GROMACS .gro file of C-alpha atoms in nm:
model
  333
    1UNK     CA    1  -0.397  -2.675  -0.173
    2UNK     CA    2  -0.083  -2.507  -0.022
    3UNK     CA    3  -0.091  -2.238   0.224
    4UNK     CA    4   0.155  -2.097   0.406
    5UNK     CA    5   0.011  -2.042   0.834
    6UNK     CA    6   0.133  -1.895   1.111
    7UNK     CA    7   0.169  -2.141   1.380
    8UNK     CA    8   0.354  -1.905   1.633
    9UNK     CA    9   0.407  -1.518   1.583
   10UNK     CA   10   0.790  -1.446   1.472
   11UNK     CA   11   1.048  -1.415   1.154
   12UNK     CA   12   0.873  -1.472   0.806
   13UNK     CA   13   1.050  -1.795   0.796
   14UNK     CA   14   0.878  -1.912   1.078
   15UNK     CA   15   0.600  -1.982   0.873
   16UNK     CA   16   0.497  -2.326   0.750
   17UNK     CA   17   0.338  -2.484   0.455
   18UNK     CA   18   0.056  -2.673   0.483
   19UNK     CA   19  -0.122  -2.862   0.240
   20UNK     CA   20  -0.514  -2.815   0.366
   21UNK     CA   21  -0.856  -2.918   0.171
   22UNK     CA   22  -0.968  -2.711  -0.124
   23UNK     CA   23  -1.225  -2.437  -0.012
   24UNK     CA   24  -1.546  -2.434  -0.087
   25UNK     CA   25  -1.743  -2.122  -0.079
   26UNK     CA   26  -1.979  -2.003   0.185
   27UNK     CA   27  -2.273  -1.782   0.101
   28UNK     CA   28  -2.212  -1.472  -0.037
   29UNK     CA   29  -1.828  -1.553  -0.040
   30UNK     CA   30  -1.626  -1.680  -0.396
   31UNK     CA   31  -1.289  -1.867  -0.409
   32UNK     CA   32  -1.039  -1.763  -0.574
   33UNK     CA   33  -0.761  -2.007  -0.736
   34UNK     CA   34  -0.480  -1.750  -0.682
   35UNK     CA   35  -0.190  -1.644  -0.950
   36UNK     CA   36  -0.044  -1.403  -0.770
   37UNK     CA   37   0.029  -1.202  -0.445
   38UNK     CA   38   0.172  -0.890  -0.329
   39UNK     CA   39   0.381  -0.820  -0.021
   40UNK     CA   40   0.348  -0.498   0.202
   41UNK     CA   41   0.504  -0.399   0.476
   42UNK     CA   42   0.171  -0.480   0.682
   43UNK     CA   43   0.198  -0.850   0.623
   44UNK     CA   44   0.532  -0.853   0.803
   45UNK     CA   45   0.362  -0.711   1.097
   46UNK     CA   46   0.108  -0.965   1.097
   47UNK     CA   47   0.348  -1.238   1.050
   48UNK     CA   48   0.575  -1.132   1.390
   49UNK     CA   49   0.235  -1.030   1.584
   50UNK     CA   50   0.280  -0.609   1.571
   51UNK     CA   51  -0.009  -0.521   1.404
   52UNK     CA   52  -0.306  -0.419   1.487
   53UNK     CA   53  -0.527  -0.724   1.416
   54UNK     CA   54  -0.433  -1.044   1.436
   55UNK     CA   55  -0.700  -1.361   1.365
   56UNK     CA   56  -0.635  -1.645   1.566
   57UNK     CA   57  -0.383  -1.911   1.519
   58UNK     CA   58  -0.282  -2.061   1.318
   59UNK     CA   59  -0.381  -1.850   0.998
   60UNK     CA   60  -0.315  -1.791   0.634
   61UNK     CA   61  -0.184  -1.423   0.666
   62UNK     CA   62  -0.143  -1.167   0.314
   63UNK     CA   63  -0.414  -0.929   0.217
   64UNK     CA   64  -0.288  -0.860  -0.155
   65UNK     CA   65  -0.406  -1.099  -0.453
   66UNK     CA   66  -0.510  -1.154  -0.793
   67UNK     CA   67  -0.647  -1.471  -0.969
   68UNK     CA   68  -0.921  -1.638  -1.105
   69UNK     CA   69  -1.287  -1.708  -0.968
   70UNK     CA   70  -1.306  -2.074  -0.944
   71UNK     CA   71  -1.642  -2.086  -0.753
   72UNK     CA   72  -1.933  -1.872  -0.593
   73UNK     CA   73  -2.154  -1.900  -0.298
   74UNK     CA   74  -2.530  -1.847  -0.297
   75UNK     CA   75  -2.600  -1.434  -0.337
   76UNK     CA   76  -2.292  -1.349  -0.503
   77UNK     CA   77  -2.399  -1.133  -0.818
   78UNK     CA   78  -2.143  -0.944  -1.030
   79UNK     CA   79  -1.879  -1.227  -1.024
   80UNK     CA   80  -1.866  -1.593  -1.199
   81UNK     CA   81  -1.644  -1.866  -1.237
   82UNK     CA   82  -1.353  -1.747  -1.507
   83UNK     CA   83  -1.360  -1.411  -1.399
   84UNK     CA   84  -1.039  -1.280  -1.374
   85UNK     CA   85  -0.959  -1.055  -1.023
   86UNK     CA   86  -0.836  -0.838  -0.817
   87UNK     CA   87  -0.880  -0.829  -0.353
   88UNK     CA   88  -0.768  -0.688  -0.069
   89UNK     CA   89  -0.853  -0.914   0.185
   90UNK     CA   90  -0.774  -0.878   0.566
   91UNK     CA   91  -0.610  -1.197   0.610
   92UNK     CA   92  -0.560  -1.518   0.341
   93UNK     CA   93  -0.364  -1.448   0.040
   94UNK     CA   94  -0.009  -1.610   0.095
   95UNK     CA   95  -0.192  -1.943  -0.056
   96UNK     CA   96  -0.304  -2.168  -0.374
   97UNK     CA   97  -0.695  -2.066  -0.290
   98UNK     CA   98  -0.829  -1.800  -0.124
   99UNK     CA   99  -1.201  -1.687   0.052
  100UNK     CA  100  -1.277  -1.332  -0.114
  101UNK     CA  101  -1.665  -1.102  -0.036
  102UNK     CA  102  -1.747  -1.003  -0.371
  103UNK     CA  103  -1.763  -0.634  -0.187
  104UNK     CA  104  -1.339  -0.675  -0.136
  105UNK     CA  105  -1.275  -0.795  -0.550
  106UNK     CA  106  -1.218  -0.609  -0.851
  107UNK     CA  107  -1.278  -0.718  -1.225
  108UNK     CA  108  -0.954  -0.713  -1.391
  109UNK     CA  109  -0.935  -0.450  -1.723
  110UNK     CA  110  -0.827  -0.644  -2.018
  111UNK     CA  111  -0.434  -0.649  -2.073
  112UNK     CA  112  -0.351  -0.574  -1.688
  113UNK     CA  113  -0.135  -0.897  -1.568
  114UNK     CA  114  -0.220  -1.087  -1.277
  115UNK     CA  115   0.164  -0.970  -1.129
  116UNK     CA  116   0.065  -0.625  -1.193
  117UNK     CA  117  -0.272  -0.616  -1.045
  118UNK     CA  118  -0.108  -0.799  -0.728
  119UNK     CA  119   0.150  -0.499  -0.702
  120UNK     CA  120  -0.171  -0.242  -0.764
  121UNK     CA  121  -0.403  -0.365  -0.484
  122UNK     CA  122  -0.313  -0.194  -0.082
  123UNK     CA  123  -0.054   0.042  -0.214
  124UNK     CA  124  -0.241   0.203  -0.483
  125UNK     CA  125  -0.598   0.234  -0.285
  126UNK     CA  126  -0.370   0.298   0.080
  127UNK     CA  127  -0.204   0.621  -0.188
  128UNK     CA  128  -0.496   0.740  -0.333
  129UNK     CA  129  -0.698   0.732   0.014
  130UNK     CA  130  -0.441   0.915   0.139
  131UNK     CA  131  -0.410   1.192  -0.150
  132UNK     CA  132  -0.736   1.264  -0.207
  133UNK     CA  133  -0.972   1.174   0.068
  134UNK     CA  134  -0.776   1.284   0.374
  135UNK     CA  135  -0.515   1.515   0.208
  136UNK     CA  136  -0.790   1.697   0.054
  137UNK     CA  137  -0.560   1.712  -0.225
  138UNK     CA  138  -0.600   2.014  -0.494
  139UNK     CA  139  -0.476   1.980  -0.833
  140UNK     CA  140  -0.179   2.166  -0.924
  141UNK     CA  141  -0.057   2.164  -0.519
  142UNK     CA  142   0.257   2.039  -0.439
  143UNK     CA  143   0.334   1.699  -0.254
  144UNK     CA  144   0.581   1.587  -0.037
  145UNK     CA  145   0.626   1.179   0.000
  146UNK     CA  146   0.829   1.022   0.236
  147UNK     CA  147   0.974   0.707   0.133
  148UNK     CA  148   0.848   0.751  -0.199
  149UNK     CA  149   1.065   0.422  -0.361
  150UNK     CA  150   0.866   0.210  -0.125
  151UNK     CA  151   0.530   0.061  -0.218
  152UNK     CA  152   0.281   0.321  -0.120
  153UNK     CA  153   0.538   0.589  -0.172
  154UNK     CA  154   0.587   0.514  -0.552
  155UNK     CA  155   0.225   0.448  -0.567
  156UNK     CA  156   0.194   0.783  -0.423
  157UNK     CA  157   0.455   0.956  -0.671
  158UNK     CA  158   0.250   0.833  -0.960
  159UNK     CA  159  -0.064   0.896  -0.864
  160UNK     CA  160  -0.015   1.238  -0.743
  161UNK     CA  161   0.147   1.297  -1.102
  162UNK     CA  162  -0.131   1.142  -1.259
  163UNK     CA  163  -0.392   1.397  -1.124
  164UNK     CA  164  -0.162   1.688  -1.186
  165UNK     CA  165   0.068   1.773  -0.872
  166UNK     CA  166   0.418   1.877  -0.836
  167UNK     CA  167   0.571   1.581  -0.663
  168UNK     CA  168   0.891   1.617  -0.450
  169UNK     CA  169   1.021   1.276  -0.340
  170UNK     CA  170   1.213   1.211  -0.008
  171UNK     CA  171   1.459   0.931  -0.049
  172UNK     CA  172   1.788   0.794   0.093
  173UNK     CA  173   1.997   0.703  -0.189
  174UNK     CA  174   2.069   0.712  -0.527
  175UNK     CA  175   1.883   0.374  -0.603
  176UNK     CA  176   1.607   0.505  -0.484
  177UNK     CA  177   1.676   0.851  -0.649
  178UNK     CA  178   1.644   0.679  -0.969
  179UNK     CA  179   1.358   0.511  -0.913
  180UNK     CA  180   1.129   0.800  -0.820
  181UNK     CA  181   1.271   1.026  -1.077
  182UNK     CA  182   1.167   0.749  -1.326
  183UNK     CA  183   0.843   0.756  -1.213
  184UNK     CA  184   0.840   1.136  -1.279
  185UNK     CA  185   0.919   1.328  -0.964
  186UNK     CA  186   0.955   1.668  -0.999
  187UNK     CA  187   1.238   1.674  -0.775
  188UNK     CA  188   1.399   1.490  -0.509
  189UNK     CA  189   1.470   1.543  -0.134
  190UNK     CA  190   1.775   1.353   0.053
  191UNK     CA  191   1.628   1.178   0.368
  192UNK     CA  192   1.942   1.113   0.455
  193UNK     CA  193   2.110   1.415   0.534
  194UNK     CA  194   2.239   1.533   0.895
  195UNK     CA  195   2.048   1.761   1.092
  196UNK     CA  196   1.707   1.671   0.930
  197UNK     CA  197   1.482   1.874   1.092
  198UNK     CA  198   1.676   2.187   0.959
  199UNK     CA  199   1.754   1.992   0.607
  200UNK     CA  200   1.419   1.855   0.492
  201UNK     CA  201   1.261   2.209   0.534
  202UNK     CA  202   1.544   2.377   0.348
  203UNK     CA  203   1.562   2.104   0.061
  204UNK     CA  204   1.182   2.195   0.016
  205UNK     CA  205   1.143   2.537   0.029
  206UNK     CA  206   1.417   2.532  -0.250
  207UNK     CA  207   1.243   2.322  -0.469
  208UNK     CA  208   0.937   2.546  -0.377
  209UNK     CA  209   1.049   2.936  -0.382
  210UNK     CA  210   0.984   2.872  -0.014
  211UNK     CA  211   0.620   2.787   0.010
  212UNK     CA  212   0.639   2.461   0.092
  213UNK     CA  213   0.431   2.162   0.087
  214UNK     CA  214   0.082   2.159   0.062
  215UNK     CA  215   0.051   1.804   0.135
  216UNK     CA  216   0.287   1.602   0.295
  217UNK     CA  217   0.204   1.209   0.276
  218UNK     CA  218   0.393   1.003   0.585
  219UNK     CA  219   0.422   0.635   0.538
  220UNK     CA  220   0.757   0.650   0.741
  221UNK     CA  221   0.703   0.836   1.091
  222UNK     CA  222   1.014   0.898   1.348
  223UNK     CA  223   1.198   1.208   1.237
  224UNK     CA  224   1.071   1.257   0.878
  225UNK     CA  225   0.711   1.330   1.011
  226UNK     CA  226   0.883   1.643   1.307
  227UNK     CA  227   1.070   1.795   1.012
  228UNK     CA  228   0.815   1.751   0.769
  229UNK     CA  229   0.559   1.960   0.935
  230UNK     CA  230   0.804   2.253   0.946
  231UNK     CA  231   0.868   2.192   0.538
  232UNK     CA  232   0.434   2.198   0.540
  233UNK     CA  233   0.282   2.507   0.350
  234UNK     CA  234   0.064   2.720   0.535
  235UNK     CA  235  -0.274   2.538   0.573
  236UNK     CA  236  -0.077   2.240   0.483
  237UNK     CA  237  -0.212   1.870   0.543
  238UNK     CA  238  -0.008   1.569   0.624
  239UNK     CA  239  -0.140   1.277   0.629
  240UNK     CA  240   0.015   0.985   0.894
  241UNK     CA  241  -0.016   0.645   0.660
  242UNK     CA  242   0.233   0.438   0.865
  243UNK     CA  243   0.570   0.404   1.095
  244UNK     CA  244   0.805   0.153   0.854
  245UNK     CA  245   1.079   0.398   0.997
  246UNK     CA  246   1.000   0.281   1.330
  247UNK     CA  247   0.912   0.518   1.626
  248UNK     CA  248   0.576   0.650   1.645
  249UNK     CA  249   0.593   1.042   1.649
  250UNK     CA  250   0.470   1.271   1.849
  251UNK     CA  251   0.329   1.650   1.750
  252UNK     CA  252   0.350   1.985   1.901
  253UNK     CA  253   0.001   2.129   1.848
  254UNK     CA  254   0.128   2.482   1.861
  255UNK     CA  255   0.330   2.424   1.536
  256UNK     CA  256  -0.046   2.343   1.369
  257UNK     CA  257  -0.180   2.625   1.505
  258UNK     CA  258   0.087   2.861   1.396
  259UNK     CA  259   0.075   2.767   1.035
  260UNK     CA  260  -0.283   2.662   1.033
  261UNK     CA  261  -0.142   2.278   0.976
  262UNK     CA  262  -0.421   1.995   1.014
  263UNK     CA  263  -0.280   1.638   1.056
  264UNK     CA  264  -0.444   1.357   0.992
  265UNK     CA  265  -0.434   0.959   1.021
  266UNK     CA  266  -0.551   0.688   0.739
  267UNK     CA  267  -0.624   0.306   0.825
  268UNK     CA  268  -0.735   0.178   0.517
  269UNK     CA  269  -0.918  -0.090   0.563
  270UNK     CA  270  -1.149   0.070   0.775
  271UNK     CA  271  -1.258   0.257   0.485
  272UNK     CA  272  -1.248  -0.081   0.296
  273UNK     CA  273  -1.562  -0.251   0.546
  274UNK     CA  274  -1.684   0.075   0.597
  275UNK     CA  275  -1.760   0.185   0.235
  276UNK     CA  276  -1.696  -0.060  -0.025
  277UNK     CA  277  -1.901   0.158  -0.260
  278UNK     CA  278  -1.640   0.400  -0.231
  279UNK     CA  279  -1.339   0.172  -0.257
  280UNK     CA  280  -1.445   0.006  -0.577
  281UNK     CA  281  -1.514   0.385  -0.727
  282UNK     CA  282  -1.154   0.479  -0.585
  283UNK     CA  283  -1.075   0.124  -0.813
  284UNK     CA  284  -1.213   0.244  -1.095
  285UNK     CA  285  -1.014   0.587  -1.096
  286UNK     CA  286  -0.682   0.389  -1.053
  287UNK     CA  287  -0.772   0.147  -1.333
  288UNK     CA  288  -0.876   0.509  -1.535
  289UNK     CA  289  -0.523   0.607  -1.429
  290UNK     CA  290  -0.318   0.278  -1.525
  291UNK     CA  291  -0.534   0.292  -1.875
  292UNK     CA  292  -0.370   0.655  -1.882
  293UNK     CA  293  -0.001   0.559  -1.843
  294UNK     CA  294  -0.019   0.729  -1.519
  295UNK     CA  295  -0.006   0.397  -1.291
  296UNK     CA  296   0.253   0.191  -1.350
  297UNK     CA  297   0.315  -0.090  -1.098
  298UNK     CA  298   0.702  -0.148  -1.057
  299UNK     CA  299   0.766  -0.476  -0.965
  300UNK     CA  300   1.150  -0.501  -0.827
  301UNK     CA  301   1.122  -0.861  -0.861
  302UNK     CA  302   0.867  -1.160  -0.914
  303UNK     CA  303   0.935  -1.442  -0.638
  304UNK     CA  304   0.821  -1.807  -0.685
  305UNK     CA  305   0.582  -1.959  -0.411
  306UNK     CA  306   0.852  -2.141  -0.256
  307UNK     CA  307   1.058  -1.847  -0.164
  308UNK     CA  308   0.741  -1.600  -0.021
  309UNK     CA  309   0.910  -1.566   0.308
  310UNK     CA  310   1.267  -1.397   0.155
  311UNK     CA  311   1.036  -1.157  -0.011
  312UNK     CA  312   0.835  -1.100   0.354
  313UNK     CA  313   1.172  -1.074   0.492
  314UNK     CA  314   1.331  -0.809   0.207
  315UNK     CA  315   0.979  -0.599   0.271
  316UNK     CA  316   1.074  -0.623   0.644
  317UNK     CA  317   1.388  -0.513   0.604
  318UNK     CA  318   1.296  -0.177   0.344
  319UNK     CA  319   1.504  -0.332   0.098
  320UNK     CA  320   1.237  -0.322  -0.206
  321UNK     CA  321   1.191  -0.006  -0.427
  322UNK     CA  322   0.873  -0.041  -0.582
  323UNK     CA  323   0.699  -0.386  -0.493
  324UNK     CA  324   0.755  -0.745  -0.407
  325UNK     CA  325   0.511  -1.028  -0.571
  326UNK     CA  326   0.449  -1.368  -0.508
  327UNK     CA  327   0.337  -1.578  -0.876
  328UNK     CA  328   0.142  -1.847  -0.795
  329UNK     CA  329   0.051  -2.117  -1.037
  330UNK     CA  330   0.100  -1.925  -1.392
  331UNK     CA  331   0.046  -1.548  -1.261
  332UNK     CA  332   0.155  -1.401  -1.568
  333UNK     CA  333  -0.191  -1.532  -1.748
   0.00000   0.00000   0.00000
């Protein structure tokens, strides 16, 4: 099978193909002939060495996939050869085959695509995570997401939609503008105005008769997450989900305690090894939600194998609105 490894830490096309022996599963593992893969802005931090794990080398990095189970270990139960699935693996998508625990896969609901279940895997569960278990999330509350035509942001627009919010989506151009209103924002905030520690605030307690945000959702860090505690509501929560703008912030605690403002950080995958139980519940709600018309995964484009490292490389860049995915081997199936 093919697999792309990195040898040496650096630009996505430092990666190289190699063609290694099909896997066999371990106990309690499956392997999964992969159809398709989806790229987040993680994997290009694992690829240049910046993130926070990193197995040793070489290694098969991407933690988005879907496919087919082509063979369990001894103790897997709920899984069989044919299924068709869903994982979020920490390392070993960005390949033909892939090792999956049956705790990290997903049975796929009849009529989702393999390309749109690849695109509905880290972003979706990283979104909802976010929202609901440390936003504390209310229906009917208003939400502010920063780079909401990026993966998790859209996947945050439609999700907070979905379980009734008013949505205001912070953008920085037009394109993007179009894409969140599409997904039904309720309105739309210009990241890239002048002066935005002044700006963002202003732009949101227009939109809000001044109240505010009750949730703010920060994939983006630098000077979004400064000016979007001052657009927070009182008792307002934001949420710290990333830093693809790229300085890490700092906070004034005063500001919380003026305003009654909690902050809070999410690494998802700790709550994916800490409680699968309540992943794969937090699964089922999305599927409930895509069944809905609530979740709809936008793919900007569908790469071939052979060309996985331009899509790393337009991730790494912020150049996709929506998602990037990888078809492997028939992924529309």
């Amino acid at each position: 099978m093919r697999s792309y490894r990195v040898w040496e830490h650096g630009a996505p096309s430092s990666m190289q193909v190699d063609l290694l022996p099909d896997l066999v599963p371990a106990p309690r593992e499956m392997i999964v002939d992969v159809k398709a893969v989806g790229i987040n802005f993680p994997d290009t931090l694992v690829v240049s060495g910046k993130y926070q794990v990193l197995p040793p080398r070489p290694f098969t990095p991407g933690k988005d996939l879907a496919g087919v189970v082509r063979a369990v270990g001894a103790g897997v139960e709920g899984f069989s050869p044919g299924d068709r699935i869903m994982a979020q693996v920490e390392h070993g998508a960005f390949a033909e085959q892939a090792s999956v625990p049956p705790s990290q896969a997903f049975l796929l609901p009849d009529g989702l695509s393999f390309e749109a279940a690849a695109a509905m895997g880290l972003v979706y569960q990283t979104a909802y995570f976010a929202l609901v278990e440390r936003g504390q999330y209310k229906r009917g509350e208003t939400v502010l997401v920063g780079g909401a035509a990026g993966g998790v942001g859209l996947a945050a627009v439609q999700i907070a939609k979905g379980l009734g919010a008013r949505v205001l989506a912070g953008v920085r151009s037009a394109a993007e503008e179009a894409v969140v209103r599409e997904a039904g924002a309720d309105a739309v905030i210009d990241l890239s105005v002048a002066d935005l520690r002044d700006n963002l605030r202003a732009q949101v307690h227009a939109a809000t008769d001044g109240h505010g945000a009750d949730v703010v959702l920060d994939p983006l860090g630098a000077d979004f997450f400064a000016a979007a505690l001052r657009a927070a509501a009182w008792c307002g929560r934001l949420v710290v989900i990333g830093f693809a703008a790229g300085d890490i912030p700092t906070v004034k605690v005063n500001y919380l305690l003026v305003k009654n403002i909690s902050v809070s950080g999410l690494q998802w995958s700790d709550y994916r090894d800490r409680t699968p139980e309540l992943v794969l519940k937090v699964q089922q709600e999305l599927f409930d939600l895509w069944r809905a018309g609530a979740v709809k995964p936008r793919i900007m484009r569908v790469f071939p194998f052979e060309e996985l490292p331009e899509a790393l490389e337009l991730v790494a860049q912020g150049k996709v609105q929506g998602k990037a995915v990888v078809s492997i081997g028939g992924g529309a199936a």
